[in-house]
XYZ file of C-alpha atoms in Angstrom:
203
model
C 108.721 116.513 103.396
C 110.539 112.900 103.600
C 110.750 109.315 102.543
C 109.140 106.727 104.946
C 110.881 103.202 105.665
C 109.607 100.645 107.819
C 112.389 97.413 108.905
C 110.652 94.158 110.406
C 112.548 92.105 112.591
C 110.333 88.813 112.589
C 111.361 86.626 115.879
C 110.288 83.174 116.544
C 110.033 81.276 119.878
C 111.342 83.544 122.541
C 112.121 86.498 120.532
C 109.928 89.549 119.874
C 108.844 91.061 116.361
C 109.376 94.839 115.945
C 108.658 97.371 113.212
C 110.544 100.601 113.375
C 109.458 103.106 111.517
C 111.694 106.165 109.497
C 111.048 109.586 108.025
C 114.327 110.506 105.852
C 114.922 113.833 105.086
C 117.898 114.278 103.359
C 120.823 112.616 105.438
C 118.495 112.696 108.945
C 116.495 109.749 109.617
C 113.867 110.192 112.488
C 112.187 107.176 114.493
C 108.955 108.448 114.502
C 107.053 105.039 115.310
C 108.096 101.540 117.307
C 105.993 98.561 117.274
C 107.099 95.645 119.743
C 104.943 93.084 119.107
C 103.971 90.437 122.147
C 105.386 87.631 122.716
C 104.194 84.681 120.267
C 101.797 86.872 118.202
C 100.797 84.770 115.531
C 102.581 86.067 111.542
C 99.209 86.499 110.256
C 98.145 89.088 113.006
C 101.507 91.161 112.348
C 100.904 90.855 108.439
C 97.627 92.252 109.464
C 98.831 94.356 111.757
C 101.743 96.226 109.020
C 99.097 96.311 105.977
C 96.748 98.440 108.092
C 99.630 100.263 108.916
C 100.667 100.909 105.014
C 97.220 102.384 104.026
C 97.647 105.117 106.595
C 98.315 108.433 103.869
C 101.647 109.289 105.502
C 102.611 105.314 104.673
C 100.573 104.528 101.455
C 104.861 104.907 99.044
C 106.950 103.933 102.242
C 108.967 100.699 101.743
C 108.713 97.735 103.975
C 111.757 95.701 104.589
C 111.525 92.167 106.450
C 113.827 90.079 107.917
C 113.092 86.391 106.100
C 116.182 84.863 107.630
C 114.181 82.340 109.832
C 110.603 82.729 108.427
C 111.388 82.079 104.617
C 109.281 82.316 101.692
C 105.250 81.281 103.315
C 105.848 84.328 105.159
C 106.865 86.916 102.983
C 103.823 85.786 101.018
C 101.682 86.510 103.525
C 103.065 89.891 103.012
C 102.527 89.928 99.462
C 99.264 88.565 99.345
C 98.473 91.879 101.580
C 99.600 93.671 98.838
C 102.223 95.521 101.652
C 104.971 94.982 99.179
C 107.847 93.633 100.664
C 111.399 93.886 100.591
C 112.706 90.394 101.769
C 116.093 90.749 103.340
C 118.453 87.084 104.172
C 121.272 88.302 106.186
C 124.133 86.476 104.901
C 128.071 86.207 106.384
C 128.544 87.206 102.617
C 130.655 90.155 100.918
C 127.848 92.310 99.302
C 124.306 92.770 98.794
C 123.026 91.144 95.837
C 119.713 89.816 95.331
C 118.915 85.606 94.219
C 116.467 84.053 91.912
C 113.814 84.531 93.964
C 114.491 88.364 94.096
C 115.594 87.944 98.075
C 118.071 90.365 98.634
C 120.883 88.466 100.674
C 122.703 91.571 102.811
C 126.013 90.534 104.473
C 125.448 91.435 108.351
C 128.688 93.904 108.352
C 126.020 96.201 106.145
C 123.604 96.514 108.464
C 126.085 96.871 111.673
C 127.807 99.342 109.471
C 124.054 101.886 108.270
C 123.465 101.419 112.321
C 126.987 102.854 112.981
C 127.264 105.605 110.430
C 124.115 106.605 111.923
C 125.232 106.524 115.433
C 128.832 108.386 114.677
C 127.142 111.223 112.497
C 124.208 111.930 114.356
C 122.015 111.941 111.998
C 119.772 109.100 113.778
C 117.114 111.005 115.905
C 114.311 108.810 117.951
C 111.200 110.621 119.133
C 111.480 110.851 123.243
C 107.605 110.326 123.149
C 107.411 106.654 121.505
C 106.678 103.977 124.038
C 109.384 101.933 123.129
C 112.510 104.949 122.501
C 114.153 104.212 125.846
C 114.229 100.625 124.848
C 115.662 101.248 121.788
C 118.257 103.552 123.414
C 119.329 100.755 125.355
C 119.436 98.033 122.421
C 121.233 100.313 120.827
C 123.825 101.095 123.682
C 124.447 97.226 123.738
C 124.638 97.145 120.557
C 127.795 99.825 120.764
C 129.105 97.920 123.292
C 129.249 94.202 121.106
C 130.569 95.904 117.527
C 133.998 97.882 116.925
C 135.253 98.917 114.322
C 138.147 96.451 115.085
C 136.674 93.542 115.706
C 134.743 92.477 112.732
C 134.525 88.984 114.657
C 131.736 90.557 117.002
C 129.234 90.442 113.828
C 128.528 87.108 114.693
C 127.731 87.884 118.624
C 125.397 90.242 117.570
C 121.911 88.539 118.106
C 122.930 86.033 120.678
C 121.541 86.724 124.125
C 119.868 90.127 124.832
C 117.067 91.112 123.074
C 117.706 93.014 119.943
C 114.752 92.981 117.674
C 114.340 96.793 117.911
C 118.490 97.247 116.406
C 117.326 95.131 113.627
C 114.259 96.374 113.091
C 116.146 99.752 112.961
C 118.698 98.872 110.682
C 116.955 97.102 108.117
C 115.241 100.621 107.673
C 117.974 102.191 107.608
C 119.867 100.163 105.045
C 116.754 100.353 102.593
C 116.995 104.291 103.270
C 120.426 104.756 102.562
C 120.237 102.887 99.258
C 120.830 104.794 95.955
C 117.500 105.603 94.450
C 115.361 106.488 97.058
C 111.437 105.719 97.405
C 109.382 109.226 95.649
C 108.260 111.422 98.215
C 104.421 110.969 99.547
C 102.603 114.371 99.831
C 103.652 116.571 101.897
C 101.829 116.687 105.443
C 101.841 118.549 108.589
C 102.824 115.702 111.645
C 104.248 115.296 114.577
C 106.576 112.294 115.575
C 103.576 111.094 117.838
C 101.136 111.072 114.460
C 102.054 107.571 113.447
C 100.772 105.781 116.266
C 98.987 103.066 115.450
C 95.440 102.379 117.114
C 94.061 99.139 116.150
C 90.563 100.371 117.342
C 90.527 102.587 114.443
């Protein structure tokens, strides 16, 4: 029996939009669903898209963290008015997390590059072979290695520039909501497989 946290990377012009979804048990957090979104799909069709997605009974108490850096407030009302609940997440260049007057968390980009590599270093980051998009995010996530040290704290800002890496942030936004303090109350507890979350529009 686990928690369930989904992370929404929202991209704009050339970039893709991606929901990555979690099951934490304990310290293990299991990919067990990837959404890449096409090219240019319209914010209303995603919104619609994630709120079917929520009223699946595996999803009905997971947490939904976006990414509002670029799309601001119209968008995470969208969200609202679905009644998905979101967590709006600004990444900032800041110190801490803290959240403003508009209850938009603001989450310093060393956070999430440091929940991604905690993951990585401990192992406790497993991703479903099955999922259509896993080697992707295997290879996001190799990049991602490959751009952030530990020593050089300057790479944070190379981060999103060039390759595509809407599935990392997808990923981490998850993950930093998961590895918060009070964690989200278990849903019931159900017999799945990692493949169970797939979502079929035509149902």
């Amino acid at each position: 029996m686990g928690t369930y946290t989904l992370g929404l990377d929202l991209g704009q012009a050339q970039d893709y939009s991606a929901l990555v979804t979690l099951e934490n048990v304990g310290d293990r957090h299991d990919v067990v669903d990837i959404e890449r979104y096409a090219l240019n799909t319209p914010y209303p069709e995603i919104v619609a898209n994630v709120a079917g997605r929520l009223q699946m009974p595996l999803l009905r108490d997971a947490r939904l963290v976006v990414d509002a850096t670029g799309v601001g407030r119209p968008v995470i009302d969208m969200f609202k008015a679905a009644e998905c609940k979101p967590i709006p997440v600004m990444i900032t260049a800041g110190s801490h997390a803290h959240r403003d007057e508009q209850m938009f968390w603001l989450v310093p980009k060393k956070e999430l590059v440091g929940v991604v590599q905690v993951a990585l270093q401990t192992e406790t980051l497993k991703i479903a072979r099955s999922l259509k998009h896993a080697q992707t995010l295997a290879q996001e996530l190799t990049q991602f290695q490959a751009k952030i040290t530990v020593a050089a704290n300057e790479q944070y800002g190379q981060w999103r520039e060039g390759l595509h890496d809407d599935l990392v942030l997808g990923l981490a936004l998850a993950l930093w909501q998961a590895s918060r303090p009070t964690p989200t109350p278990a849903p019931p507890a159900q017999s799945h497989s990692f493949q169970s979350l797939a979502w079929n529009p035509s149902v």
